[in-house]
Short mmCIF file of C-alpha atoms and ligand atoms in Angstrom, two decimals:
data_model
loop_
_atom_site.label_atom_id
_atom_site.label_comp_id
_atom_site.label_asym_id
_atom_site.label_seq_id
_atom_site.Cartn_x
_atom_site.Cartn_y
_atom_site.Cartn_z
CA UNK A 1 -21.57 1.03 -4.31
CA UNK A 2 -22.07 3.33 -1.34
CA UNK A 3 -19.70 6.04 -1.01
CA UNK A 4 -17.94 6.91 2.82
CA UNK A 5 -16.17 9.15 4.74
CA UNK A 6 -13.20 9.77 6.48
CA UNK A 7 -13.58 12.90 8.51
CA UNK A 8 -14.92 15.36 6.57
CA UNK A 9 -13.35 13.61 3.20
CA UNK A 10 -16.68 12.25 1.08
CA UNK A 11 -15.32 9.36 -0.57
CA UNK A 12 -17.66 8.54 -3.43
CA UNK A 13 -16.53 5.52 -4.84
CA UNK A 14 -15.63 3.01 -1.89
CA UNK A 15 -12.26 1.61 -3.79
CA UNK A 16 -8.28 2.92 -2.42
CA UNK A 17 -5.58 2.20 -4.44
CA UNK A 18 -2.83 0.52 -2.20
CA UNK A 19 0.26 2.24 -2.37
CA UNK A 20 2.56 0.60 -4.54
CA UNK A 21 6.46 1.32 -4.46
CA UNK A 22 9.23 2.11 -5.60
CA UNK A 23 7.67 3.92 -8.34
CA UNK A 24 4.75 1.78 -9.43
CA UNK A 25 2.35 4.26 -7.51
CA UNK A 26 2.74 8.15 -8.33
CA UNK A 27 0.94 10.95 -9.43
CA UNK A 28 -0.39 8.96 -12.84
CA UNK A 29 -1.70 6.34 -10.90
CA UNK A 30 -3.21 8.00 -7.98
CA UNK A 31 -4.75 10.49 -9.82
CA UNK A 32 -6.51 8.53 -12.08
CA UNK A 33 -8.15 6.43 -9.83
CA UNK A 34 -8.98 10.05 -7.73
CA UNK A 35 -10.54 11.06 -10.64
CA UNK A 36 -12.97 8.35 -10.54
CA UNK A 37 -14.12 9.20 -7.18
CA UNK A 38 -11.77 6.79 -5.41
CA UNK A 39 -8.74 7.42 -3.08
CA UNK A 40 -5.30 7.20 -5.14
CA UNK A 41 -2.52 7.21 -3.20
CA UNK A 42 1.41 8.00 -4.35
CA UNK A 43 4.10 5.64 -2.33
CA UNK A 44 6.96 7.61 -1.47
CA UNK A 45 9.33 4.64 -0.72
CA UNK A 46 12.40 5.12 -3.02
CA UNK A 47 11.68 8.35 -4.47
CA UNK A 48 15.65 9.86 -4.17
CA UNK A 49 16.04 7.44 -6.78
CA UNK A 50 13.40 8.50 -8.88
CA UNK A 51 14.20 11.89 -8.39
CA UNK A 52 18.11 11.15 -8.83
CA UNK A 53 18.46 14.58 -10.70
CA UNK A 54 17.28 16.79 -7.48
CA UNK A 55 19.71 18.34 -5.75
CA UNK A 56 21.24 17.20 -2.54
CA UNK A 57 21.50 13.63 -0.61
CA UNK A 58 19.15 10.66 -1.67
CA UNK A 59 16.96 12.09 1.52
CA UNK A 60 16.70 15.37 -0.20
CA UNK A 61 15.37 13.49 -3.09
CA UNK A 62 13.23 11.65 -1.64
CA UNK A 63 11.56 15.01 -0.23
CA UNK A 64 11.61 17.33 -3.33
CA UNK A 65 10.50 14.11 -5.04
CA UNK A 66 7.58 13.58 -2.70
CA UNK A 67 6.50 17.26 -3.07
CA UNK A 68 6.85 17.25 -6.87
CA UNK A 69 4.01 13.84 -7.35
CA UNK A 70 1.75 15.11 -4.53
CA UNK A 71 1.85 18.77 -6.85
CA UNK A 72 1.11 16.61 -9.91
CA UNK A 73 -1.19 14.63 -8.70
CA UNK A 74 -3.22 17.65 -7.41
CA UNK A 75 -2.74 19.21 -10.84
CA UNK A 76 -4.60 16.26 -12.50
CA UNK A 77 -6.82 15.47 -10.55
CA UNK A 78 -9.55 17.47 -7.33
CA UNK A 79 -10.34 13.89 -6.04
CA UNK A 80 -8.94 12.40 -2.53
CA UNK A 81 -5.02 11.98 -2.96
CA UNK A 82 -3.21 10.05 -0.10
CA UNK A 83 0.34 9.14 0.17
CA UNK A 84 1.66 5.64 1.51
CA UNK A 85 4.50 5.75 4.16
CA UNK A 86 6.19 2.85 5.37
CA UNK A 87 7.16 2.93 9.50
CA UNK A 88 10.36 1.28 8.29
CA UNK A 89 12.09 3.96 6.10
CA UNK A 90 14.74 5.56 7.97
CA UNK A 91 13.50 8.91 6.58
CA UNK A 92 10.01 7.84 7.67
CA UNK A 93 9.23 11.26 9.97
CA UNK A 94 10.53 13.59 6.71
CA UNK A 95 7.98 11.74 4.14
CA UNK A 96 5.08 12.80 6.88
CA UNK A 97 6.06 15.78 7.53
CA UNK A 98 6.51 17.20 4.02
CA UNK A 99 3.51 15.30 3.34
CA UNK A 100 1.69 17.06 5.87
CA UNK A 101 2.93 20.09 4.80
CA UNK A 102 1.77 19.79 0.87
CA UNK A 103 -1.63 19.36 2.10
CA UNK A 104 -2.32 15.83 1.19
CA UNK A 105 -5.71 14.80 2.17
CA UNK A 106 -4.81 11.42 3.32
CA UNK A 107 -1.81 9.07 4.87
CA UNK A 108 -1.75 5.52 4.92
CA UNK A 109 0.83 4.40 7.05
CA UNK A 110 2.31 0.93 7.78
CA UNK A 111 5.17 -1.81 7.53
CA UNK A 112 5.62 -0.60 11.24
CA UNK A 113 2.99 0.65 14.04
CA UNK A 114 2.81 4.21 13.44
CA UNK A 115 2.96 5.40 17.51
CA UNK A 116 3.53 8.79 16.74
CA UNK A 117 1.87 9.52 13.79
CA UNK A 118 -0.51 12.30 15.20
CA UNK A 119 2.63 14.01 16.79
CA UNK A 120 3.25 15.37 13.24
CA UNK A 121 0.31 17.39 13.04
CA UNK A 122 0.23 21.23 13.47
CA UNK A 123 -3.12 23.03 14.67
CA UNK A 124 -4.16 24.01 10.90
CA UNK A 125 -3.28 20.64 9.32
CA UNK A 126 -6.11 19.03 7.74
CA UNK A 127 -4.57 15.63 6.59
CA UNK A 128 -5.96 12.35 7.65
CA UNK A 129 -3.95 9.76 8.89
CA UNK A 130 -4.97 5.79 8.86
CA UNK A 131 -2.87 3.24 10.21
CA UNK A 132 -2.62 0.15 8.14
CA UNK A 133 -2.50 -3.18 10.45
CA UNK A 134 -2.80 -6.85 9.92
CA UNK A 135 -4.03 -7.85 13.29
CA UNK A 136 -7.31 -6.25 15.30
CA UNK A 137 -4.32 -6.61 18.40
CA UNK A 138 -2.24 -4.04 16.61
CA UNK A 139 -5.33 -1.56 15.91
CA UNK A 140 -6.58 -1.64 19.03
CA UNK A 141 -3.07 -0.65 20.94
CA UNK A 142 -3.03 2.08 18.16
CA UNK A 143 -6.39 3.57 18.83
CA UNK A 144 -5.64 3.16 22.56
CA UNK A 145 -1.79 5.06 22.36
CA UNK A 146 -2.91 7.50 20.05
CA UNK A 147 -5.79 8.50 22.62
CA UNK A 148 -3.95 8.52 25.57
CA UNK A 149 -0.63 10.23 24.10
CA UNK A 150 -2.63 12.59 21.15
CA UNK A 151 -6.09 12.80 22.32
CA UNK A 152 -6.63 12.11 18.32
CA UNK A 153 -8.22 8.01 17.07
CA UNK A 154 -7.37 7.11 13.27
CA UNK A 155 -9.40 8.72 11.01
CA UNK A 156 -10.08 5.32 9.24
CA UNK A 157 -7.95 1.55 9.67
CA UNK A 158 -7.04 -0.21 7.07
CA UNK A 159 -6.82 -3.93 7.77
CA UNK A 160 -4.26 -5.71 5.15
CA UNK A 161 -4.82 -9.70 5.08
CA UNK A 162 -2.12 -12.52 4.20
CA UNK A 163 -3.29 -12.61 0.57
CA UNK A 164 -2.13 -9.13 0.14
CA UNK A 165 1.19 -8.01 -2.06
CA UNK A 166 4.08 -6.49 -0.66
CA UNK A 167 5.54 -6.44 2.61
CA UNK A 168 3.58 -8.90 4.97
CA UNK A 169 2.85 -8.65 8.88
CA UNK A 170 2.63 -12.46 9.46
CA UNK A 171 4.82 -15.04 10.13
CA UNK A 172 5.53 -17.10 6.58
CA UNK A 173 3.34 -20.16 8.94
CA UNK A 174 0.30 -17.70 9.14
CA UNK A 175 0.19 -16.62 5.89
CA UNK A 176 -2.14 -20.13 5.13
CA UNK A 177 -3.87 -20.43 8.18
CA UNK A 178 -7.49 -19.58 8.25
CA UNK A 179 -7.35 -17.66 11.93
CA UNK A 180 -5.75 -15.08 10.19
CA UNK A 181 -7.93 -14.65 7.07
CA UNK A 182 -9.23 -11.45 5.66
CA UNK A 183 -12.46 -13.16 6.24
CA UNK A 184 -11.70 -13.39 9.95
CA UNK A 185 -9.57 -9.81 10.83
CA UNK A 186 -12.14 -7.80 8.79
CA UNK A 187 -15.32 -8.58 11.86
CA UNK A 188 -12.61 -8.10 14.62
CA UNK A 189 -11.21 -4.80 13.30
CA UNK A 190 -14.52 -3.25 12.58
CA UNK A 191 -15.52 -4.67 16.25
CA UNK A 192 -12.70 -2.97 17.78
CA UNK A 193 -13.37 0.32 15.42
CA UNK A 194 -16.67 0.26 16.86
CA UNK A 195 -15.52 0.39 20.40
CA UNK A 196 -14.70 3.75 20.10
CA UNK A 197 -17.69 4.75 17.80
CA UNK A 198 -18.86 7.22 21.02
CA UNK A 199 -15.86 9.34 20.36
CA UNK A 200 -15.46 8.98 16.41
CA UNK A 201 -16.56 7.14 13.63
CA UNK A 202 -13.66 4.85 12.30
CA UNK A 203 -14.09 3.44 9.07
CA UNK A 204 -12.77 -0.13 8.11
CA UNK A 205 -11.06 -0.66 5.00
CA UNK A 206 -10.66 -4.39 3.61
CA UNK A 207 -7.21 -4.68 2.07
CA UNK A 208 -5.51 -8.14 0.29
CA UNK A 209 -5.96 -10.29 -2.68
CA UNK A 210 -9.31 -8.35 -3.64
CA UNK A 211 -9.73 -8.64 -6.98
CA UNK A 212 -13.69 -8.43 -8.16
CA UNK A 213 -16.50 -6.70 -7.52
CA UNK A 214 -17.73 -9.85 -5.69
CA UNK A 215 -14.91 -9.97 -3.21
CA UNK A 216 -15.61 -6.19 -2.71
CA UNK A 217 -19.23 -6.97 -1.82
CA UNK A 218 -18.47 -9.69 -0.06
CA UNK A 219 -16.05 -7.47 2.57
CA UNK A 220 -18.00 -4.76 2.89
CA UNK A 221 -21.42 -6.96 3.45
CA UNK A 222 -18.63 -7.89 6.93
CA UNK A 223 -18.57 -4.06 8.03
CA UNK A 224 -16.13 -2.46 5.67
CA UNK A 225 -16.68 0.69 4.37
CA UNK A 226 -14.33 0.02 1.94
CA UNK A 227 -11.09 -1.92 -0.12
CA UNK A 228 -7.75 -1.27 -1.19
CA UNK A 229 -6.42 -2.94 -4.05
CA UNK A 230 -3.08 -3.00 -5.41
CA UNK A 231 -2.41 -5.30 -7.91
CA UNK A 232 -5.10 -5.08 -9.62
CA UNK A 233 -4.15 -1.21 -10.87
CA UNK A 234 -0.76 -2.82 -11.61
CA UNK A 235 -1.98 -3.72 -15.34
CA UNK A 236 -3.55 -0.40 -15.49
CA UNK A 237 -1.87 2.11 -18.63
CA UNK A 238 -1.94 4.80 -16.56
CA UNK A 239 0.44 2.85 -13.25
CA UNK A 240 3.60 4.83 -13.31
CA UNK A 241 5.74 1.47 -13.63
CA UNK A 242 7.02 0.90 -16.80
CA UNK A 243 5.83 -1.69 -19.67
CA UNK A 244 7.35 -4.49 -19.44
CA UNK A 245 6.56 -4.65 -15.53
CA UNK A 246 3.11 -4.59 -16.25
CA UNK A 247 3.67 -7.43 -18.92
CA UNK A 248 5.40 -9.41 -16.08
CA UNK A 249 2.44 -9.06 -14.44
CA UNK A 250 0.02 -10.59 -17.53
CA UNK A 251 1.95 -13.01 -17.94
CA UNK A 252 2.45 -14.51 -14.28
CA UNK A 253 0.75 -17.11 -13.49
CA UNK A 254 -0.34 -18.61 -10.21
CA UNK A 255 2.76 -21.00 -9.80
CA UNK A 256 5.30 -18.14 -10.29
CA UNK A 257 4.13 -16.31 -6.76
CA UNK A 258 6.72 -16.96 -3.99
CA UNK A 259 7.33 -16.23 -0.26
CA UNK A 260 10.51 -14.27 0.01
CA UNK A 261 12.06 -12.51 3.15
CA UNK A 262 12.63 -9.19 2.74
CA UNK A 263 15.93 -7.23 3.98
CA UNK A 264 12.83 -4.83 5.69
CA UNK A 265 12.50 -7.94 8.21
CA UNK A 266 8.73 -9.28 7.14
CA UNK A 267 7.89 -11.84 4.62
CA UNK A 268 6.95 -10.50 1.30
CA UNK A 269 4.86 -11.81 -2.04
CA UNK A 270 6.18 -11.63 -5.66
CA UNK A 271 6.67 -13.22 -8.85
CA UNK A 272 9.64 -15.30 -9.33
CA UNK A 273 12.02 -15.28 -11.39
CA UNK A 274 15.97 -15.07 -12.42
CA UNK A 275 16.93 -12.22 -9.92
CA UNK A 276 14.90 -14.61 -7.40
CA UNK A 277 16.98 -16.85 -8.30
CA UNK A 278 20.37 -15.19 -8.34
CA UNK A 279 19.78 -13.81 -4.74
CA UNK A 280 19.27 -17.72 -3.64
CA UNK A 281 22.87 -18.25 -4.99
CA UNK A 282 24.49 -15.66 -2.83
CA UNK A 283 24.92 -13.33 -5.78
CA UNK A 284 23.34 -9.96 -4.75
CA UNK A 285 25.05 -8.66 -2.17
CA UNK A 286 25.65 -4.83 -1.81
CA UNK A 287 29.25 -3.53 -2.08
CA UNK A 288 27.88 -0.21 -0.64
CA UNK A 289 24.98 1.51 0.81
CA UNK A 290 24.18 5.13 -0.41
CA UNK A 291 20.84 5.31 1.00
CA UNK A 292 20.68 3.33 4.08
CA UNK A 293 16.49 4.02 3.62
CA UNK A 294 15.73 0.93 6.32
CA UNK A 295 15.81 1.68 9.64
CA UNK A 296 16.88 -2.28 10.43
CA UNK A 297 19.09 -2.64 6.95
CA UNK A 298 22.37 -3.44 7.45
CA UNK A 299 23.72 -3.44 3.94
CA UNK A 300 26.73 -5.93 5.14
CA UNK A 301 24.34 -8.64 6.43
CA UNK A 302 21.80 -8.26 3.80
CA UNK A 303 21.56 -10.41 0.81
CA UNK A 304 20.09 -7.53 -1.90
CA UNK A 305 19.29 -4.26 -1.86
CA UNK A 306 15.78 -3.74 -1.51
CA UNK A 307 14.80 -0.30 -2.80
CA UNK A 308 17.31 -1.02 -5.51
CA UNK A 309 15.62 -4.12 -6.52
CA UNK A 310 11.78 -2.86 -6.52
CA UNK A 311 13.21 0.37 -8.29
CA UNK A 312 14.58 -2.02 -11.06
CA UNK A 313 12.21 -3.92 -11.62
CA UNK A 314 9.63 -1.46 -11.82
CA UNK A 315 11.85 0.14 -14.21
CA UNK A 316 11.51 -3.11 -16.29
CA UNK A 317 15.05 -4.32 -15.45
CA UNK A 318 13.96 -8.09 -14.55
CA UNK A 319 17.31 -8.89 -14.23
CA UNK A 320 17.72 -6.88 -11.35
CA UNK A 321 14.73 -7.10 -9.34
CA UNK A 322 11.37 -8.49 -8.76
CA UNK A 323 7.93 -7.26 -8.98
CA UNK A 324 5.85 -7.48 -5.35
CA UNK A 325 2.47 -8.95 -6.28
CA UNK A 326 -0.63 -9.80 -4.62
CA UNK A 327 -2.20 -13.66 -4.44
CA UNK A 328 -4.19 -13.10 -7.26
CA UNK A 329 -2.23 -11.80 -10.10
CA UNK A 330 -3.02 -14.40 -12.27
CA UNK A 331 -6.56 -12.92 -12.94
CA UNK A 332 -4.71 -9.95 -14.43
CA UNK A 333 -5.28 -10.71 -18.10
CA UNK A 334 -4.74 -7.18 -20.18
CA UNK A 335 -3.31 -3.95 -19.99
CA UNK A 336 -6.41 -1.74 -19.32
CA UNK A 337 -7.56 1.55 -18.34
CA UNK A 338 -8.37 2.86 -14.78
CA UNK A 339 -11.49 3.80 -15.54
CA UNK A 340 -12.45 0.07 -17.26
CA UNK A 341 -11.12 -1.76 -14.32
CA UNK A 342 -13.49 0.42 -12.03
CA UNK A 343 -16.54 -0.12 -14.48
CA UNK A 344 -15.83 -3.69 -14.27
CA UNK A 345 -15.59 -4.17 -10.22
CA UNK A 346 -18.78 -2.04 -10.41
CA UNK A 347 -20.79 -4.34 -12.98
CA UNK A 348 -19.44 -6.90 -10.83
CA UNK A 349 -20.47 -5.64 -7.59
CA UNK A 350 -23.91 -4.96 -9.12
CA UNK A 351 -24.46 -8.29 -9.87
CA UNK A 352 -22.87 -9.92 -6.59
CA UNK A 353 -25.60 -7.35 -5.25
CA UNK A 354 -28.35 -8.79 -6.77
CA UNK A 355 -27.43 -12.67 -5.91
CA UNK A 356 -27.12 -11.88 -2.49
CA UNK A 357 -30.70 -10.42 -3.00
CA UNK A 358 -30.49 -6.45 -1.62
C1 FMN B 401 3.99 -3.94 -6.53
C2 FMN B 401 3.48 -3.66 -5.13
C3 FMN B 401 4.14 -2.75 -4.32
C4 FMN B 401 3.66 -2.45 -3.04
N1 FMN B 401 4.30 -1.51 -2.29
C5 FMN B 401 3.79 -1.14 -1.09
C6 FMN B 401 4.39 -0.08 -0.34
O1 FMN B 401 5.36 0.54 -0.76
N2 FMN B 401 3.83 0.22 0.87
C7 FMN B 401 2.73 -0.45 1.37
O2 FMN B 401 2.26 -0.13 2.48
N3 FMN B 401 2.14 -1.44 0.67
C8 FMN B 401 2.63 -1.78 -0.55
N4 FMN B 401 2.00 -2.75 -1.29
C9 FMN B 401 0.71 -3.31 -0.81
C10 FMN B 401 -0.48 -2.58 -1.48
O3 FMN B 401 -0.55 -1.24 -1.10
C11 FMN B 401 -1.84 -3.22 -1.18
O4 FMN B 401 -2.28 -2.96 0.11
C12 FMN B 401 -1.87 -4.69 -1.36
O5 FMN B 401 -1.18 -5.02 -2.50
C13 FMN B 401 -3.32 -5.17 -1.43
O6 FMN B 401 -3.39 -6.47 -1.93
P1 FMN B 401 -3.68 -6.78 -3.47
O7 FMN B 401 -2.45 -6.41 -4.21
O8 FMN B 401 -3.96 -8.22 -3.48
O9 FMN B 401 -4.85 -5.94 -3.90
C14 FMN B 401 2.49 -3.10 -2.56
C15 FMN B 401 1.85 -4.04 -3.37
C16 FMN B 401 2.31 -4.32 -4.65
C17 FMN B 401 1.57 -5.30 -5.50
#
């Protein structure tokens, strides 16, 4: 596998773990998979609950929280931490600015076109910021906003297909339709990141139901430099979610993955099951909203609480929440190490490598 770069950032093994929240992606995570050369990256959505002890509001929390696993993670590990912010979070310029201000080498930003993004910066920041889109439309009107209104292009794009866990950006019709495959965005990004190749080099990365080593050489044989994968670090002993929503994960199978909408406003994968369930039945609703962490959430219309439902779940309460998952979580056999899951995509990739006869 042939290591890239982002600015000045050498990334030696081509693989970025997606962030994952509430809670499934901190410092153990992202750390481990910096330490073997790849990009791990802490999501800060929900972390005033996580950090429920910190003084202050749940957007204090969420800040002393987010400075406390980017500290960590540096701790364990010199490789290339990033942190994922969603567009959507109410608290949204905070998480970038403290993140920003901790130094973290990389941000990921998406669920929401980050237009201002490079208005955070300050003249001796270093960080890198990369949009994540699902359409080559969206990261061309970024490059071409952040040029005219920063002077500054993304340091690298990720492009995050229908196949891809989490929040979606496609309709629930696209999410089937081959005009929107991976297979089809990943060309058109990297054509449109090439546009601008006199001014800066913008690396492509492939995000969204990746899963093997073969899939990885298969994107990056399109023009990626290279993939983000999330669920596959799910299953992972050292992904900060606890047990038994890793053993969810093992045990799902492909016939438990549903469409759901999402109080955020965009269609979303996960496994089903009896909080699923409940939520069809009208039984969910919110009584109150502490938080109010979505900029469109309007707890009295909405039919769960979102950040309190990921938070559960990845807390192992099932009853309360669901896990987000990616199209492929049924090839998620064993709880294994980061490091073993790496080896593996890279035996795999070796081989894939040798088929296609380079
Ligand atoms: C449990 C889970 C939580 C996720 N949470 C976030 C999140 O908070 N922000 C985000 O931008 N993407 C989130 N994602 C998407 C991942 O970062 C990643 O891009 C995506 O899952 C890639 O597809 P894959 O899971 O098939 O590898 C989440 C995905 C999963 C599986």
């Amino acid at each position: 596998m042939k290591s890239f770069c982002i600015g000045n950032l050498e990334v030696k093994l081509p693989i970025i773990q997606g962030g994952m929240g509430v809670g499934v992606s901190l410092s153990g995570l992202a750390s481990a998979v910096a330490n073997e050369g790849g990009i791990g990256v802490i999501s800060c959505a929900g972390l005033g609950l996580i950090y429920n002890k910190c003084p202050g509001d749940y957007l204090n929390k969420c800040i002393s929280g987010l400075k406390e696993e980017i500290q960590k993670a540096k701790e364990k590990s010199k490789g290339i931490i990033g942190v994922n912010i969603m567009v959507a979070l109410t608290n949204y310029a905070d998480m970038v600015k403290t993140s920003i201000a901790e130094k973290v080498d990389i941000l990921f930003v998406g669920a929401g076109l980050p237009f201002d993004l490079p208005s955070y910066l300050t003249p001796e920041s270093t960080t890198k910021l990369v949009p994540i889109v699902s359409s080559p439309r969206a990261a061309k009107i970024i490059c071409d906003k952040w040029k005219n209104n920063y002077d500054y292009l993304p340091d690298a794009i990720v492009v995050e297909g229908p196949k891809a866990g989490g929040h979606l950006g496609f309709k629930v019709n696209q999410l089937e339709d081959e005009q929107y495959s991976l297979e089809q965005l990943v060309p058109e990004v990297v054509s449109i990141a090439n546009s601008y190749k006199a001014e800066k080099d913008i690396p492509v990365i492939a995000a969204g139901g990746i899963s093997s080593g073969k899939d990885m050489f298969r994107f990056i044989e399109m023009g990626a430099s290279g993939i983000q994968m999330g669920t596959m670090f799910v299953t992972t002993t050292e992904c900060d979610a606890s047990h038994t929503f890793k053993t969810v994960f093992v045990n799902a199978r492909q016939e438990d993955i549903k469409i759901i909408q999402s109080p955020v406003g965009m269609p979303g994968r996960a496994i089903d099951g009896e909080f699923i369930r409940s939520v069809e039945k009208g039984l969910e609703k919110p009584k109150s909203c502490p938080f109010h962490c979505i900029k469109t959430c309007d707890y009295t219309k909405s039919p769960y609480c979102i950040v309190q439902c990921l938070y559960q779940a990845a807390r192992g309460n099932m009853k309360k929440g669901y896990a987000f998952t990616g199209i492929n979580v049924h090839l998620s056999e064993k709880i294994s190490t980061v490091k073993e899951v790496i080896a593996n995509l890279k035996a795999e990739f070796l081989t894939a490598k040798l088929e296609g006869g380079i």
